[in-house]
Coordinates of C-alpha atoms and ligand atoms in Angstrom, one line a residue:
X1 CA -21.1 -14.1 -8.6
X2 CA -24.0 -13.4 -6.2
X3 CA -23.3 -12.1 -2.7
X4 CA -26.7 -11.6 -1.3
X5 CA -30.0 -9.9 -1.9
X6 CA -30.2 -6.2 -1.4
X7 CA -32.9 -6.6 1.3
X8 CA -30.1 -8.3 3.4
X9 CA -28.4 -4.9 3.7
X10 CA -30.8 -2.4 5.3
X11 CA -29.6 1.1 5.8
X12 CA -26.6 1.2 8.1
X13 CA -25.9 -2.5 7.9
X14 CA -22.5 -4.0 7.0
X15 CA -21.7 -7.6 5.9
X16 CA -18.7 -9.6 5.1
X17 CA -18.6 -12.1 2.3
X18 CA -16.3 -14.9 1.3
X19 CA -17.1 -15.2 -2.5
X20 CA -14.1 -17.3 -3.4
X21 CA -14.6 -19.8 -0.5
X22 CA -11.2 -19.2 1.2
X23 CA -12.6 -19.5 4.7
X24 CA -12.4 -15.8 5.5
X25 CA -14.4 -12.8 4.4
X26 CA -12.6 -10.9 1.6
X27 CA -15.3 -8.4 0.6
X28 CA -17.3 -6.0 2.8
X29 CA -20.5 -4.2 1.8
X30 CA -22.0 -1.3 3.6
X31 CA -25.4 0.4 2.9
X32 CA -25.0 4.0 3.8
X33 CA -27.2 6.9 2.5
X34 CA -29.1 4.5 0.5
X35 CA -26.3 3.1 -1.6
X36 CA -24.2 0.0 -1.4
X37 CA -20.5 0.5 -1.0
X38 CA -18.1 -2.5 -1.4
X39 CA -14.4 -2.8 -0.5
X40 CA -11.8 -5.4 -0.2
X41 CA -11.8 -6.6 3.5
X42 CA -8.1 -5.7 3.8
X43 CA -6.8 -2.8 5.7
X44 CA -4.2 -0.7 3.9
X45 CA -2.1 -0.7 7.1
X46 CA -1.3 -4.4 7.3
X47 CA -3.7 -6.0 4.7
X48 CA -5.6 -7.7 7.4
X49 CA -9.4 -8.4 7.7
X50 CA -11.0 -5.5 9.4
X51 CA -14.2 -6.7 11.2
X52 CA -14.2 -6.7 15.0
X53 CA -16.9 -9.4 14.9
X54 CA -18.5 -11.2 12.0
X55 CA -20.3 -8.6 9.9
X56 CA -19.4 -5.7 12.2
X57 CA -17.4 -3.2 10.2
X58 CA -18.6 0.2 11.5
X59 CA -17.7 2.4 14.4
X60 CA -20.2 3.0 17.2
X61 CA -21.6 6.1 15.4
X62 CA -22.2 4.0 12.3
X63 CA -20.6 6.7 10.0
X64 CA -17.1 5.1 9.4
X65 CA -15.7 1.8 8.5
X66 CA -13.3 0.9 11.4
X67 CA -10.4 -1.6 11.3
X68 CA -10.5 -3.7 14.4
X69 CA -6.7 -4.2 14.5
X70 CA -5.5 -0.5 15.3
X71 CA -8.6 1.5 14.9
X72 CA -8.2 3.2 11.5
X73 CA -11.3 5.0 10.3
X74 CA -12.5 5.1 6.7
X75 CA -15.1 7.2 4.9
X76 CA -17.9 4.8 3.9
X77 CA -18.6 6.6 0.6
X78 CA -14.9 6.8 -0.6
X79 CA -13.0 4.2 1.5
X80 CA -10.4 7.0 2.4
X81 CA -8.6 6.6 5.7
X82 CA -9.4 9.7 7.9
X83 CA -7.8 8.6 11.1
X84 CA -5.2 6.1 12.0
X85 CA -1.9 4.6 10.9
X86 CA -2.9 4.5 7.2
X87 CA -4.1 8.1 7.1
X88 CA -4.7 9.2 3.6
X89 CA -4.6 5.7 2.1
X90 CA -7.8 4.0 0.9
X91 CA -9.6 0.7 0.9
X92 CA -9.8 -1.0 -2.5
X93 CA -13.2 -0.5 -4.0
X94 CA -15.0 -3.6 -5.3
X95 CA -17.5 -3.0 -8.2
X96 CA -20.9 -4.5 -7.6
X97 CA -23.9 -4.9 -9.9
X98 CA -27.5 -4.9 -8.8
X99 CA -29.8 -7.1 -10.8
X100 CA -33.5 -6.4 -11.5
X101 CA -34.5 -9.0 -9.0
X102 CA -32.5 -7.2 -6.2
X103 CA -29.7 -9.7 -6.1
X104 CA -26.2 -8.2 -5.5
X105 CA -23.3 -9.6 -7.5
X106 CA -19.6 -9.0 -7.9
X107 CA -19.3 -7.1 -11.2
X108 CA -17.7 -9.3 -13.9
X109 CA -14.1 -8.5 -14.6
X110 CA -13.5 -7.3 -18.1
Ligands
FES201 S1 -4.3 -3.2 10.4 FE1 -5.9 -1.8 10.2 S2 -5.2 -0.2 11.4 FE2 -3.6 -1.5 11.5

């Protein structure tokens, strides 16, 4: 299932997606250090969506994913919570595939 084109995610950008059409974003993708990192848009603290505004998932420094509800911070590369009420827990990684034409897809479940 296609999410976007990789050019839609320049370095430091984050975006939310609603691939299953449920009316709220359930997948977040961040490009950081050149790579795309995708996680379920559900904070381990209360399983709530995390954007503080549509497509805004990063802290002011742009080096952590932040949950808008209670401020938990997560490493972008690993999804591990480094500060906040779910310290030590992790976001759920979402596998992506990048096609030759640059389109970004959810990886097929096996
Ligand atoms: S719901 Fe994310 S920090 Fe509380």
